[in-house]
């Protein structure tokens, strides 16, 4: 009896997950991931790369934003209605990583996208300042 319940629960979770992935496909139909979140991408690009960053696709749900020759890269990953942003910054060969997941981002307004971008930028600014201070103290 317990096995039936466990199998039912696992099946339910898998079905919900695959339905969410199908919704992702519908969200991205006719547009790229960076188009869907272009206000977030633009704000972070401006802050991190002075607007000179470029998008490189890993697949339809994931891309990197970076500028050649710079010491940072920002990865965007979208799955089951959630957006993960992973921002990596290297200073004197030591890397710091800020990773945040934003839930239920299927239908974000411009204001919501700008709020997410500003939150990431503000937090990363603090992380980078602390990282630089720690690296310089280690030298």
CSV table of C-alpha atoms in Angstrom, one decimal:
chain,number,residue,atom,x,y,z
A,1,UNK,CA,0.0,0.0,0.0
A,2,UNK,CA,2.8,2.4,0.9
A,3,UNK,CA,4.5,1.8,-2.5
A,4,UNK,CA,1.3,2.8,-4.3
A,5,UNK,CA,1.2,6.1,-2.5
A,6,UNK,CA,4.9,6.7,-3.1
A,7,UNK,CA,4.5,5.9,-6.8
A,8,UNK,CA,1.5,8.2,-7.0
A,9,UNK,CA,3.3,11.1,-5.3
A,10,UNK,CA,6.3,10.7,-7.6
A,11,UNK,CA,4.1,10.5,-10.7
A,12,UNK,CA,2.2,13.6,-9.6
A,13,UNK,CA,5.4,15.6,-9.1
A,14,UNK,CA,6.8,14.5,-12.5
A,15,UNK,CA,3.6,15.3,-14.3
A,16,UNK,CA,3.5,18.8,-12.7
A,17,UNK,CA,7.2,19.4,-13.6
A,18,UNK,CA,6.7,18.4,-17.3
A,19,UNK,CA,3.6,20.5,-17.5
A,20,UNK,CA,5.6,23.4,-16.2
A,21,UNK,CA,8.3,22.8,-18.8
A,22,UNK,CA,5.6,22.8,-21.5
A,23,UNK,CA,4.4,26.2,-20.2
A,24,UNK,CA,8.0,27.4,-20.6
A,25,UNK,CA,8.0,26.3,-24.2
A,26,UNK,CA,4.8,28.3,-24.7
A,27,UNK,CA,6.3,31.3,-23.0
A,28,UNK,CA,9.3,31.2,-25.3
A,29,UNK,CA,7.4,30.5,-28.5
A,30,UNK,CA,8.4,33.1,-31.1
A,31,UNK,CA,10.9,34.8,-28.8
A,32,UNK,CA,14.3,34.2,-27.2
A,33,UNK,CA,15.0,34.0,-23.5
A,34,UNK,CA,16.9,37.3,-23.6
A,35,UNK,CA,13.9,38.9,-25.3
A,36,UNK,CA,11.5,37.6,-22.6
A,37,UNK,CA,13.7,39.1,-19.9
A,38,UNK,CA,15.2,42.0,-21.9
A,39,UNK,CA,14.8,44.6,-19.2
A,40,UNK,CA,16.7,42.5,-16.7
A,41,UNK,CA,19.4,41.8,-19.3
A,42,UNK,CA,19.7,45.4,-20.3
A,43,UNK,CA,20.0,46.7,-16.8
A,44,UNK,CA,22.6,44.1,-15.8
A,45,UNK,CA,24.5,44.7,-19.1
A,46,UNK,CA,24.6,48.4,-18.5
A,47,UNK,CA,25.8,48.0,-14.9
A,48,UNK,CA,28.3,45.2,-15.5
A,49,UNK,CA,29.6,45.9,-19.0
A,50,UNK,CA,28.6,49.5,-19.7
A,51,UNK,CA,26.2,48.1,-22.3
A,52,UNK,CA,28.9,46.2,-24.2
A,53,UNK,CA,27.9,42.7,-23.1
A,54,UNK,CA,26.9,40.1,-25.5
A,55,UNK,CA,24.5,37.1,-25.3
A,56,UNK,CA,25.7,33.6,-26.0
A,57,UNK,CA,23.1,30.9,-26.0
A,58,UNK,CA,23.8,27.6,-24.3
A,59,UNK,CA,20.3,26.3,-25.2
A,60,UNK,CA,16.8,27.9,-25.5
A,61,UNK,CA,16.5,28.0,-21.7
A,62,UNK,CA,20.0,29.3,-20.8
A,63,UNK,CA,22.4,31.9,-22.0
A,64,UNK,CA,25.4,33.8,-20.8
A,65,UNK,CA,25.9,37.6,-20.8
A,66,UNK,CA,29.5,38.7,-21.0
A,67,UNK,CA,32.1,41.0,-22.6
A,68,UNK,CA,35.3,39.5,-24.0
A,69,UNK,CA,38.2,40.5,-21.8
A,70,UNK,CA,36.2,41.3,-18.7
A,71,UNK,CA,36.4,39.5,-15.4
A,72,UNK,CA,32.8,38.6,-15.0
A,73,UNK,CA,30.0,36.6,-16.6
A,74,UNK,CA,26.2,36.4,-15.9
A,75,UNK,CA,24.3,33.3,-16.6
A,76,UNK,CA,20.5,33.2,-17.0
A,77,UNK,CA,18.6,29.9,-16.7
A,78,UNK,CA,14.8,29.6,-17.1
A,79,UNK,CA,13.0,26.5,-16.1
A,80,UNK,CA,9.5,25.6,-14.9
A,81,UNK,CA,8.6,29.3,-14.5
A,82,UNK,CA,11.7,30.2,-12.4
A,83,UNK,CA,14.6,32.3,-13.4
A,84,UNK,CA,18.0,31.7,-12.0
A,85,UNK,CA,20.7,34.4,-12.3
A,86,UNK,CA,24.3,33.3,-11.6
A,87,UNK,CA,26.8,36.2,-11.6
A,88,UNK,CA,30.5,35.3,-11.4
A,89,UNK,CA,33.2,37.9,-10.8
A,90,UNK,CA,36.9,37.2,-10.7
A,91,UNK,CA,39.5,39.4,-8.9
A,92,UNK,CA,43.2,38.5,-8.8
A,93,UNK,CA,42.3,34.9,-9.9
A,94,UNK,CA,39.8,34.5,-7.0
A,95,UNK,CA,36.2,34.1,-8.0
A,96,UNK,CA,33.0,35.1,-6.1
A,97,UNK,CA,29.6,33.9,-7.2
A,98,UNK,CA,26.2,35.3,-6.5
A,99,UNK,CA,23.3,33.1,-7.4
A,100,UNK,CA,19.6,34.0,-7.0
A,101,UNK,CA,16.4,32.2,-8.1
A,102,UNK,CA,13.3,34.3,-8.9
A,103,UNK,CA,10.1,32.2,-8.7
A,104,UNK,CA,7.0,32.6,-10.8
A,105,UNK,CA,8.4,34.9,-13.5
A,106,UNK,CA,6.2,33.9,-16.4
A,107,UNK,CA,4.4,37.2,-16.8
A,108,UNK,CA,6.6,39.9,-15.3
A,109,UNK,CA,5.9,43.6,-15.9
A,110,UNK,CA,8.6,46.0,-16.9
A,111,UNK,CA,8.6,47.3,-13.3
A,112,UNK,CA,9.1,43.7,-11.9
A,113,UNK,CA,12.0,43.1,-14.3
A,114,UNK,CA,13.6,46.3,-13.3
A,115,UNK,CA,13.1,45.5,-9.6
A,116,UNK,CA,14.8,42.1,-10.1
A,117,UNK,CA,17.7,43.7,-12.0
A,118,UNK,CA,18.3,46.4,-9.4
A,119,UNK,CA,18.2,43.9,-6.6
A,120,UNK,CA,20.8,41.8,-8.3
A,121,UNK,CA,23.0,44.8,-9.1
A,122,UNK,CA,22.8,46.2,-5.6
A,123,UNK,CA,23.6,42.8,-4.0
A,124,UNK,CA,26.4,42.1,-6.4
A,125,UNK,CA,28.0,45.5,-5.8
A,126,UNK,CA,28.2,44.7,-2.1
A,127,UNK,CA,29.5,41.2,-2.8
A,128,UNK,CA,32.2,42.5,-5.1
A,129,UNK,CA,33.3,45.2,-2.7
A,130,UNK,CA,33.6,42.6,0.1
A,131,UNK,CA,35.4,40.2,-2.2
A,132,UNK,CA,38.0,42.8,-3.3
A,133,UNK,CA,38.6,43.7,0.4
A,134,UNK,CA,39.0,40.0,1.4
A,135,UNK,CA,41.4,39.3,-1.6
A,136,UNK,CA,43.5,42.4,-0.8
A,137,UNK,CA,43.7,41.4,2.9
A,138,UNK,CA,45.0,37.9,1.8
A,139,UNK,CA,47.8,39.4,-0.3
